[in-house]
Amino acid sequence: MTVPEMSPATVPPALAIRGVRASYGRIEVLHGVDLTVPAGSVFALLGPNGAGKSTLLSVISGQMRPTAGEVVIGDKPVGKLSTQKLARTGLCSIPEGRGIFPNLTVRENLRIWTYRGGLSVKAVEEQTYGTFPRLAGRRGQLAGTLSGGEQQMLAISRALVTDPKVLLLDELSMGLAPLIVAELYELVGTLAAQGKTVLLVEQFVTTALLVATGAAIMVHGKIRQQGTPSDMATAAHGVYLSS
Amino acid sequence: MTSFLQYTIFGIILGAGFAIAATGLVVTYTTAGVFNFAHGAVGMIAAFSYWELVANHHVPAVLALVIILLVGAPIAGALVERVLMRRLHGATAERPIMVTLGLLVILTGVATIVWSPKSQYQLNPIVSGSFRLVSINLQYQQVLTIGIAIALVIGLRFLFSSTRTGVGLRAVVDDPALLAMSGASPDAMSQYGWILGFVMAALAGVMLALTQEQTGISIVAMTLLVVNGYAAAIVGRLKNIPVTFIAAIVIGLLEDYIIYYLLPHLSQGLNSDITLALPMAFLFIALVMLPSVRLRAVGRLSTVRVPRMPSGKESVLGGAAFFVLAVIASVVLSSVVVRGTNLLNLGGEIMAFGIVGLSLVLLTGYSGQVSLCQFSFMGIGAFLMGKVAGGGSLFGLVAAALVCAVLGALVALPTLRLRALYFALATFAFADAVDQGFFQDSRVFGGGINVGRIILPGLSFGGNRSEFLLLSVFFVLVALLVLTIRRSLFGRRLVAMSDSPAAYATLGLNLAVTKVAVFAIAAALAGIAGGLYATVNGTVGSADFDFFSGIIFVLFVTVWSIRTVSGAFLAAVTYVMLTTFWSTGLGLVAGAGIILIGRAASGILGIDRLSTLLPLPWVKRAPVAGDSGTLAGIGTAPMEGETRVAG
Amino acid sequence: MSPVDEPGLASEPSGGALPALTVSQVSVRFGGVSALTNVSLVVPPGTVTGLIGPNGAGKTTLFNVISGLQEPDRGAVHFFDTDVTMMKPYRRARLGLARTFQLLELFGTLTAGENVQVGLESTVKWWQWSHLRKALWRNSGSESAPGDPTAAVALVGSDALAVATPDRLLAEVGLEGMANEQANAMPTGLARTVELARGLAIGPKLLLLDEPGSGLDEAESQALGTLLVRLASTGMAVLLVEHDMELVMGICDRIHVLDFGHVIATGSPEAIRSDPAVQTAYLGTGSPPGGTR
Ligand SMILES: Nc1ncnc2c1ncn2[C@@H]1O[C@H](COP(=O)(O)OP(=O)(O)OP(=O)(O)O)[C@@H](O)[C@H]1O
Ligand SMILES: Nc1ncnc2c1ncn2[C@@H]1O[C@H](COP(=O)(O)OP(=O)(O)OP(=O)(O)O)[C@@H](O)[C@H]1O
Ligand SMILES: [Mg+2]
Ligand SMILES: [Mg+2]
């Protein structure tokens, strides 16, 4: 990997989460999460099913308001910003499942990506089809009729073309063929090398840790452990088997 | 020959008016995912405001138009979006239908207060003058209508397929959260969409009103005129604007030909005004001609939280407690008369309407199918109760149940293959047809038919108390039946069917049979309710089951809670009390209730925090469970069952 | 309705046994694009058969053809010796064909237990009085009926309603005590497993699984593998679509590879892993670490 080694101490964090709590209705699912992600790094957030990883990403991207604590991007707390303002300031979040508009065509989906960043549709199309040639032949097709993996490619293309500063990826590899997954992780590494900050949420430890420069394990709405990828790989194994 | 040419041209002009209305519907569906039942009512209000400005306050026509289209309609649209529509994303499929029906009811209510519902209002064309084309006298006004219709088709097509804003307007229907993550403001998009929809509705209203220069406009006729547009929009599948335009022209032509060629021969022997039934007939035909939706996996999970089901024991105990309360009430109320009405008789009516409410809990609450025609079955039940075996016989009740069940199955059969919205529209058309074509016919109810009380061997229900208790017993029994159904495997199947038809079928279950069965059962219950209702006052008339009241009743059930027995009962109480003591406020209260509950799936009874109840702009909506779209597919609009028609 | 204990089914998938599923020369086109071209494959009973291929290769489309959600343009589908090509989805299910979906299709407003129960009761006629009577007195469907305490998977499908209960089936797939959770509030991975339990509840002879492992963590994924092998050992035929190669290579008896709608390879896991065509189209030639999926 071409990712430069950076130690958390010298680089200011691009993303800091401090004491975040969040709940659905009356049920609290995040019980005070603390996490700092240095700029230009790929940080892997691991954890078993239902740990609250996706919930944390919704909080960071402004879709859910935390009941306590704050999220800081760069040096600004972003508590009050709406999702679209956050997106315009350079936060890109690819949600788990379908990050696409099913009743729009592939091309129309790509047109929506142009809301952020000054790209033309043409440029967005070129870049997307360059990375995912499969999508080129499907530009007029309704996105909802694409195969599961094609939908995931389309969703991820938003991260590639909008030039985000902070990138949140929820279960990036879900539904994708091994070959594509390997390519995507390589791409994630390149993005980080360009100075972008990536927070990866994955359940599969091994793949995520190949590109990560830091990692943490979340269990039951709390960060259980944080450290280097290789440490976390061993730790995660125990967590999964015990939980 | 000249006259044929003339009718053809007039038909095209009429069709152009419909086209403006229909494209407006398509626009709202495209940008909001909502079929706006109030589209006609908005147009009606616009037309009457135009009359008010021009005829009453002598504002120049063009200025009046500017005020209505560029000031009034946009403000109203923005307001409606902010207060009513913004909270609807991710709500159950029935909710947008109910909300726009609520708007329809409110607007009609307001109009009848401000303008006289009986009178015709005369309008002058915006551009006066005429010219001769071949041998036909054409007015500039008519040419203007056609011009506007064509310009709209071209302009809107360009907007939606070739501009980013147009694509964004469509995207917000699919997934507002994702749109926000992409950096666009979903709230702004949704607001633009409704503003555009309202301007189109207002434009349609004014333009259609101006085609009625011979007769003038009335509140009912104006609202119905736009229903012609419904049929055209359905033919265009609510998304294809050019097809919609062509369909509208065809409907305009057909209507003109029918009125001028067919009607003179038909209208003897008919007691009702058949022209009023034409729009609904077209709508029904358009729906039946739609291709079936294809069964497919769409990866959608409903986000609705449902209220807890009472256990068998709880429901039986609850039923017993209810009956004890009814006995106490029957003693306390037996001689109370308020404004000439015996309260016990009102109690009896409440039980009867309560049973109709229960039929809606079963049909809409559990199985997710919206029916706007329960009052039709109720009326048919009442009619049979009066006619079978000399009236007031138990056989009448049995006949009501059976006939309504069969009729219900017949309505459901051609339409059950359609999506929930189209199904609701079909019941809407059916309800109006039954009202116009059957109930209003003087030979059916006439001035009201005498029914009389039920007589059982050894038991008489002649007294008001025994009658009230009899109906209470019926209500409790039907409530227990409905709850039992929900707990039984049939009930689980109803919910399963509405949650995922594709999974339902691949588990070996037959969608068609289940749908017909539940619709027939609900129809039978409504029929029984009608039969019982008829015995309370001894006589019934067509006004008791009128189309519009049927819609208002559904709204009350939704407001209280369409998923619970108590919701059905409270709706009946509200409905009967208001019709008896404050009938002018009926629609307004129902509409206001709908505004109040917003997207709360289980109505007032299901709300646990006040902040989710009040649509106050300054109350920030807390992230409610199921709101955020963390589960795959949550919050995304269902994929349409058809592929896009190009062109 | 669908007893699984027909003679010979649970035996070795030897050359003589009738395949549970035979797909012959199936083609599907969407507009101008071929999603499937002359696809043929068989799934013998008592095996786990893998179906892999790049994204958009046509795997889900093939599942739709088999389960009746998509009509093929050409070709035929046989379930044992019944031609089901034109049969309605619900009738195929009654023959003993169950599936799960790549994008969740749970009954979201029902509980996990009720989801499974709908499957368990799928052959019962709703107008039978005994069920109405039960509904009047019972709380909900999720409590256990008295029956055989050894809730082995083998029981599923025989006289399902008498012995299998939602609780037991959920426990079988590793979801003990989750019966009362409302399905749409469950995390994706668990929800996927509920879908599997619901499919098992109809007592299938053929089970189609479309990426059951996505959204599962490593331990859960391993447990899934064990479960599938156990199911196959009872004589069930399992057709598995999955991108998790560790899972597929670990449990499949035979693997078919689809690419651009064509079957490009068929064989044992070892043969597939070393097949150069499969490597270029799907697996990649680099030495992928075990966890790639
Ligand atoms: N919409 C919702 N309503 C209620 N509870 C929810 C909702 N979404 C998630 N939860 C609950 O919140 C908890 C955390 O869920 P979350 O989706 O954040 O987990 P996760 O770590 O992303 O899991 P997975 O790996 O399965 O995606 C779970 O227990 C889940 O049941
Ligand atoms: N309704 C449709 N209209 C047009 N094309 C379609 C339709 N459904 C599927 N396709 C196309 O057919 C191809 C096969 O799709 P399918 O869903 O079967 O792929 P898959 O092998 O399951 O892929 P994945 O692993 O990504 O889920 C895809 O390229 C898809 O875009
Ligand atoms: Mg998650
Ligand atoms: Mg697939």
mmCIF file of N, CA, C and O and ligand atoms in Angstrom, chain A residues 134 138 141-142 144-151 153 175-177, chain B residues 294 296 643, chain C residues 29-31 33-36 53-64 70 102 210-211 241 243 258, ligand 2:
data_model
loop_
_atom_site.group_PDB
_atom_site.id
_atom_site.type_symbol
_atom_site.label_atom_id
_atom_site.label_comp_id
_atom_site.label_asym_id
_atom_site.label_seq_id
_atom_site.Cartn_x
_atom_site.Cartn_y
_atom_site.Cartn_z
ATOM 1 N N ARG A 134 -18.921 -1.497 -16.108
ATOM 2 C CA ARG A 134 -20.239 -2.143 -16.155
ATOM 3 C C ARG A 134 -21.368 -1.136 -16.246
ATOM 4 O O ARG A 134 -22.394 -1.377 -16.871
ATOM 5 N N ARG A 138 -25.286 0.717 -18.932
ATOM 6 C CA ARG A 138 -26.585 0.747 -18.264
ATOM 7 C C ARG A 138 -27.041 2.169 -17.996
ATOM 8 O O ARG A 138 -27.887 2.390 -17.145
ATOM 9 N N GLN A 141 -30.741 2.893 -17.787
ATOM 10 C CA GLN A 141 -31.582 1.966 -17.027
ATOM 11 C C GLN A 141 -31.974 2.578 -15.683
ATOM 12 O O GLN A 141 -31.186 3.282 -15.060
ATOM 13 N N LEU A 142 -33.199 2.284 -15.224
ATOM 14 C CA LEU A 142 -33.597 2.745 -13.904
ATOM 15 C C LEU A 142 -32.695 2.084 -12.869
ATOM 16 O O LEU A 142 -32.500 0.874 -12.876
ATOM 17 N N GLY A 144 -33.055 1.309 -9.879
ATOM 18 C CA GLY A 144 -33.666 0.273 -9.052
ATOM 19 C C GLY A 144 -33.674 -1.096 -9.713
ATOM 20 O O GLY A 144 -33.848 -2.098 -9.029
ATOM 21 N N THR A 145 -33.506 -1.156 -11.037
ATOM 22 C CA THR A 145 -33.480 -2.463 -11.694
ATOM 23 C C THR A 145 -32.061 -2.970 -11.905
ATOM 24 O O THR A 145 -31.868 -4.058 -12.446
ATOM 25 N N LEU A 146 -31.074 -2.227 -11.472
ATOM 26 C CA LEU A 146 -29.689 -2.714 -11.562
ATOM 27 C C LEU A 146 -29.503 -3.904 -10.621
ATOM 28 O O LEU A 146 -30.237 -4.061 -9.659
ATOM 29 N N SER A 147 -28.511 -4.713 -10.889
ATOM 30 C CA SER A 147 -28.203 -5.794 -9.958
ATOM 31 C C SER A 147 -27.672 -5.182 -8.659
ATOM 32 O O SER A 147 -27.252 -4.031 -8.635
ATOM 33 N N GLY A 148 -27.720 -5.973 -7.587
ATOM 34 C CA GLY A 148 -27.320 -5.460 -6.287
ATOM 35 C C GLY A 148 -25.938 -4.823 -6.314
ATOM 36 O O GLY A 148 -25.716 -3.731 -5.795
ATOM 37 N N GLY A 149 -24.990 -5.502 -6.935
ATOM 38 C CA GLY A 149 -23.628 -4.990 -6.982
ATOM 39 C C GLY A 149 -23.522 -3.738 -7.832
ATOM 40 O O GLY A 149 -22.786 -2.804 -7.484
ATOM 41 N N GLU A 150 -24.250 -3.705 -8.930
ATOM 42 C CA GLU A 150 -24.227 -2.505 -9.780
ATOM 43 C C GLU A 150 -24.766 -1.300 -9.018
ATOM 44 O O GLU A 150 -24.258 -0.180 -9.137
ATOM 45 N N GLN A 151 -25.798 -1.541 -8.195
ATOM 46 C CA GLN A 151 -26.325 -0.453 -7.380
ATOM 47 C C GLN A 151 -25.259 0.055 -6.415
ATOM 48 O O GLN A 151 -25.112 1.258 -6.197
ATOM 49 N N MET A 153 -22.052 -0.092 -6.839
ATOM 50 C CA MET A 153 -21.048 0.671 -7.603
ATOM 51 C C MET A 153 -21.526 2.096 -7.827
ATOM 52 O O MET A 153 -20.784 3.062 -7.660
ATOM 53 N N GLY A 175 -22.070 -7.116 -1.057
ATOM 54 C CA GLY A 175 -22.660 -7.464 -2.347
ATOM 55 C C GLY A 175 -21.738 -7.324 -3.538
ATOM 56 O O GLY A 175 -22.184 -7.461 -4.660
ATOM 57 N N LEU A 176 -20.472 -7.026 -3.301
ATOM 58 C CA LEU A 176 -19.576 -6.843 -4.434
ATOM 59 C C LEU A 176 -18.679 -8.059 -4.642
ATOM 60 O O LEU A 176 -18.280 -8.733 -3.696
ATOM 61 N N ALA A 177 -18.339 -8.302 -5.889
ATOM 62 C CA ALA A 177 -17.468 -9.419 -6.229
ATOM 63 C C ALA A 177 -16.058 -9.159 -5.706
ATOM 64 O O ALA A 177 -15.637 -8.010 -5.616
ATOM 65 N N ARG B 294 -46.157 -5.865 -11.850
ATOM 66 C CA ARG B 294 -45.408 -7.105 -11.797
ATOM 67 C C ARG B 294 -44.921 -7.331 -10.390
ATOM 68 O O ARG B 294 -44.489 -6.413 -9.710
ATOM 69 N N ARG B 296 -42.400 -8.083 -7.849
ATOM 70 C CA ARG B 296 -40.948 -8.065 -7.869
ATOM 71 C C ARG B 296 -40.407 -7.676 -6.499
ATOM 72 O O ARG B 296 -41.082 -7.029 -5.707
ATOM 73 N N THR B 643 -41.642 -0.295 -16.228
ATOM 74 C CA THR B 643 -40.483 0.435 -16.685
ATOM 75 C C THR B 643 -40.944 1.717 -17.349
ATOM 76 O O THR B 643 -42.065 1.814 -17.821
ATOM 77 N N ARG C 29 -33.914 -11.580 -21.645
ATOM 78 C CA ARG C 29 -33.413 -10.301 -22.149
ATOM 79 C C ARG C 29 -34.178 -9.160 -21.508
ATOM 80 O O ARG C 29 -35.385 -9.250 -21.313
ATOM 81 N N PHE C 30 -33.482 -8.098 -21.163
ATOM 82 C CA PHE C 30 -34.145 -6.867 -20.722
ATOM 83 C C PHE C 30 -33.882 -5.824 -21.781
ATOM 84 O O PHE C 30 -32.750 -5.357 -21.909
ATOM 85 N N GLY C 31 -34.915 -5.475 -22.528
ATOM 86 C CA GLY C 31 -34.675 -4.533 -23.614
ATOM 87 C C GLY C 31 -33.617 -5.099 -24.525
ATOM 88 O O GLY C 31 -33.725 -6.221 -25.001
ATOM 89 N N VAL C 33 -30.504 -5.847 -23.666
ATOM 90 C CA VAL C 33 -29.405 -6.512 -22.977
ATOM 91 C C VAL C 33 -29.787 -7.927 -22.574
ATOM 92 O O VAL C 33 -30.867 -8.157 -22.025
ATOM 93 N N SER C 34 -28.889 -8.873 -22.832
ATOM 94 C CA SER C 34 -29.128 -10.237 -22.381
ATOM 95 C C SER C 34 -28.661 -10.370 -20.950
ATOM 96 O O SER C 34 -27.490 -10.156 -20.649
ATOM 97 N N ALA C 35 -29.563 -10.735 -20.062
ATOM 98 C CA ALA C 35 -29.159 -10.986 -18.686
ATOM 99 C C ALA C 35 -28.764 -12.446 -18.513
ATOM 100 O O ALA C 35 -27.886 -12.768 -17.728
ATOM 101 N N LEU C 36 -29.430 -13.334 -19.254
ATOM 102 C CA LEU C 36 -29.092 -14.756 -19.207
ATOM 103 C C LEU C 36 -29.130 -15.307 -20.629
ATOM 104 O O LEU C 36 -30.041 -14.987 -21.391
ATOM 105 N N GLY C 53 -20.364 -15.376 -9.519
ATOM 106 C CA GLY C 53 -20.107 -14.628 -10.736
ATOM 107 C C GLY C 53 -20.047 -13.157 -10.432
ATOM 108 O O GLY C 53 -20.500 -12.717 -9.374
ATOM 109 N N PRO C 54 -19.483 -12.368 -11.348
ATOM 110 C CA PRO C 54 -19.331 -10.939 -11.118
ATOM 111 C C PRO C 54 -20.673 -10.249 -10.930
ATOM 112 O O PRO C 54 -21.713 -10.830 -11.204
ATOM 113 N N ASN C 55 -20.621 -9.024 -10.501
ATOM 114 C CA ASN C 55 -21.841 -8.252 -10.335
ATOM 115 C C ASN C 55 -22.528 -8.066 -11.675
ATOM 116 O O ASN C 55 -21.889 -7.750 -12.665
ATOM 117 N N GLY C 56 -23.820 -8.290 -11.674
ATOM 118 C CA GLY C 56 -24.574 -8.129 -12.907
ATOM 119 C C GLY C 56 -24.481 -9.310 -13.836
ATOM 120 O O GLY C 56 -24.901 -9.249 -14.985
ATOM 121 N N ALA C 57 -23.948 -10.461 -13.343
ATOM 122 C CA ALA C 57 -23.791 -11.631 -14.199
ATOM 123 C C ALA C 57 -25.127 -12.299 -14.496
ATOM 124 O O ALA C 57 -25.253 -13.032 -15.469
ATOM 125 N N GLY C 58 -26.133 -12.069 -13.650
ATOM 126 C CA GLY C 58 -27.444 -12.660 -13.893
ATOM 127 C C GLY C 58 -27.887 -13.642 -12.824
ATOM 128 O O GLY C 58 -28.863 -14.363 -13.007
ATOM 129 N N LYS C 59 -27.204 -13.648 -11.679
ATOM 130 C CA LYS C 59 -27.525 -14.622 -10.642
ATOM 131 C C LYS C 59 -28.926 -14.382 -10.062
ATOM 132 O O LYS C 59 -29.741 -15.304 -9.971
ATOM 133 N N THR C 60 -29.187 -13.132 -9.695
ATOM 134 C CA THR C 60 -30.502 -12.836 -9.124
ATOM 135 C C THR C 60 -31.597 -13.037 -10.165
ATOM 136 O O THR C 60 -32.678 -13.537 -9.861
ATOM 137 N N THR C 61 -31.301 -12.682 -11.403
ATOM 138 C CA THR C 61 -32.275 -12.902 -12.462
ATOM 139 C C THR C 61 -32.609 -14.384 -12.579
ATOM 140 O O THR C 61 -33.771 -14.759 -12.716
ATOM 141 N N LEU C 62 -31.596 -15.233 -12.469
ATOM 142 C CA LEU C 62 -31.840 -16.671 -12.543
ATOM 143 C C LEU C 62 -32.716 -17.117 -11.367
ATOM 144 O O LEU C 62 -33.637 -17.920 -11.533
ATOM 145 N N PHE C 63 -32.445 -16.591 -10.190
ATOM 146 C CA PHE C 63 -33.294 -16.910 -9.033
ATOM 147 C C PHE C 63 -34.739 -16.497 -9.297
ATOM 148 O O PHE C 63 -35.676 -17.202 -8.942
ATOM 149 N N ASN C 64 -34.900 -15.330 -9.904
ATOM 150 C CA ASN C 64 -36.263 -14.867 -10.198
ATOM 151 C C ASN C 64 -36.952 -15.793 -11.183
ATOM 152 O O ASN C 64 -38.147 -16.046 -11.073
ATOM 153 N N GLN C 70 -39.836 -13.911 -12.613
ATOM 154 C CA GLN C 70 -39.418 -13.429 -13.929
ATOM 155 C C GLN C 70 -39.679 -14.529 -14.950
ATOM 156 O O GLN C 70 -39.240 -15.671 -14.778
ATOM 157 N N GLN C 102 -31.999 -10.790 -2.132
ATOM 158 C CA GLN C 102 -30.746 -10.048 -1.970
ATOM 159 C C GLN C 102 -30.979 -8.757 -1.196
ATOM 160 O O GLN C 102 -30.234 -8.409 -0.293
ATOM 161 N N ASP C 210 -30.001 -15.898 -1.786
ATOM 162 C CA ASP C 210 -29.331 -14.831 -2.524
ATOM 163 C C ASP C 210 -28.505 -13.988 -1.557
ATOM 164 O O ASP C 210 -29.032 -13.145 -0.845
ATOM 165 N N GLU C 211 -27.243 -14.211 -1.514
ATOM 166 C CA GLU C 211 -26.310 -13.516 -0.621
ATOM 167 C C GLU C 211 -26.763 -13.491 0.834
ATOM 168 O O GLU C 211 -26.922 -12.428 1.424
ATOM 169 N N VAL C 241 -26.090 -18.229 -3.720
ATOM 170 C CA VAL C 241 -25.397 -17.130 -4.378
ATOM 171 C C VAL C 241 -24.673 -16.349 -3.304
ATOM 172 O O VAL C 241 -25.279 -15.991 -2.295
ATOM 173 N N HIS C 243 -20.930 -13.756 -2.442
ATOM 174 C CA HIS C 243 -19.621 -13.233 -2.841
ATOM 175 C C HIS C 243 -18.546 -13.526 -1.805
ATOM 176 O O HIS C 243 -17.396 -13.180 -1.984
ATOM 177 N N LEU C 258 -21.266 -17.899 -13.338
ATOM 178 C CA LEU C 258 -21.937 -17.128 -14.384
ATOM 179 C C LEU C 258 -21.112 -15.896 -14.704
ATOM 180 O O LEU C 258 -20.529 -15.290 -13.809
HETATM 181 N N1 LIG D 2 -35.702 -5.040 -14.886
HETATM 182 C C1 LIG D 2 -34.510 -4.917 -15.498
HETATM 183 N N2 LIG D 2 -34.376 -4.092 -16.567
HETATM 184 C C2 LIG D 2 -33.198 -3.981 -17.197
HETATM 185 N N3 LIG D 2 -32.082 -4.629 -16.845
HETATM 186 C C3 LIG D 2 -32.138 -5.441 -15.775
HETATM 187 C C4 LIG D 2 -33.349 -5.629 -15.055
HETATM 188 N N4 LIG D 2 -33.105 -6.497 -14.059
HETATM 189 C C5 LIG D 2 -31.802 -6.829 -14.150
HETATM 190 N N5 LIG D 2 -31.222 -6.198 -15.179
HETATM 191 C C6 LIG D 2 -29.820 -6.321 -15.590
HETATM 192 O O1 LIG D 2 -29.523 -7.673 -15.783
HETATM 193 C C7 LIG D 2 -28.211 -7.970 -15.323
HETATM 194 C C8 LIG D 2 -28.240 -9.143 -14.363
HETATM 195 O O2 LIG D 2 -28.750 -8.717 -13.121
HETATM 196 P P1 LIG D 2 -28.753 -9.631 -11.820
HETATM 197 O O3 LIG D 2 -29.477 -8.880 -10.760
HETATM 198 O O4 LIG D 2 -29.272 -10.958 -12.162
HETATM 199 O O5 LIG D 2 -27.201 -9.729 -11.469
HETATM 200 P P2 LIG D 2 -26.488 -10.514 -10.295
HETATM 201 O O6 LIG D 2 -25.667 -11.582 -10.920
HETATM 202 O O7 LIG D 2 -27.459 -10.906 -9.279
HETATM 203 O O8 LIG D 2 -25.480 -9.424 -9.758
HETATM 204 P P3 LIG D 2 -25.094 -9.013 -8.246
HETATM 205 O O9 LIG D 2 -24.030 -9.918 -7.791
HETATM 206 O O10 LIG D 2 -24.555 -7.631 -8.406
HETATM 207 O O11 LIG D 2 -26.331 -9.055 -7.439
HETATM 208 C C9 LIG D 2 -27.688 -6.708 -14.680
HETATM 209 O O12 LIG D 2 -26.762 -6.124 -15.527
HETATM 210 C C10 LIG D 2 -28.895 -5.830 -14.497
HETATM 211 O O13 LIG D 2 -28.584 -4.475 -14.687
#
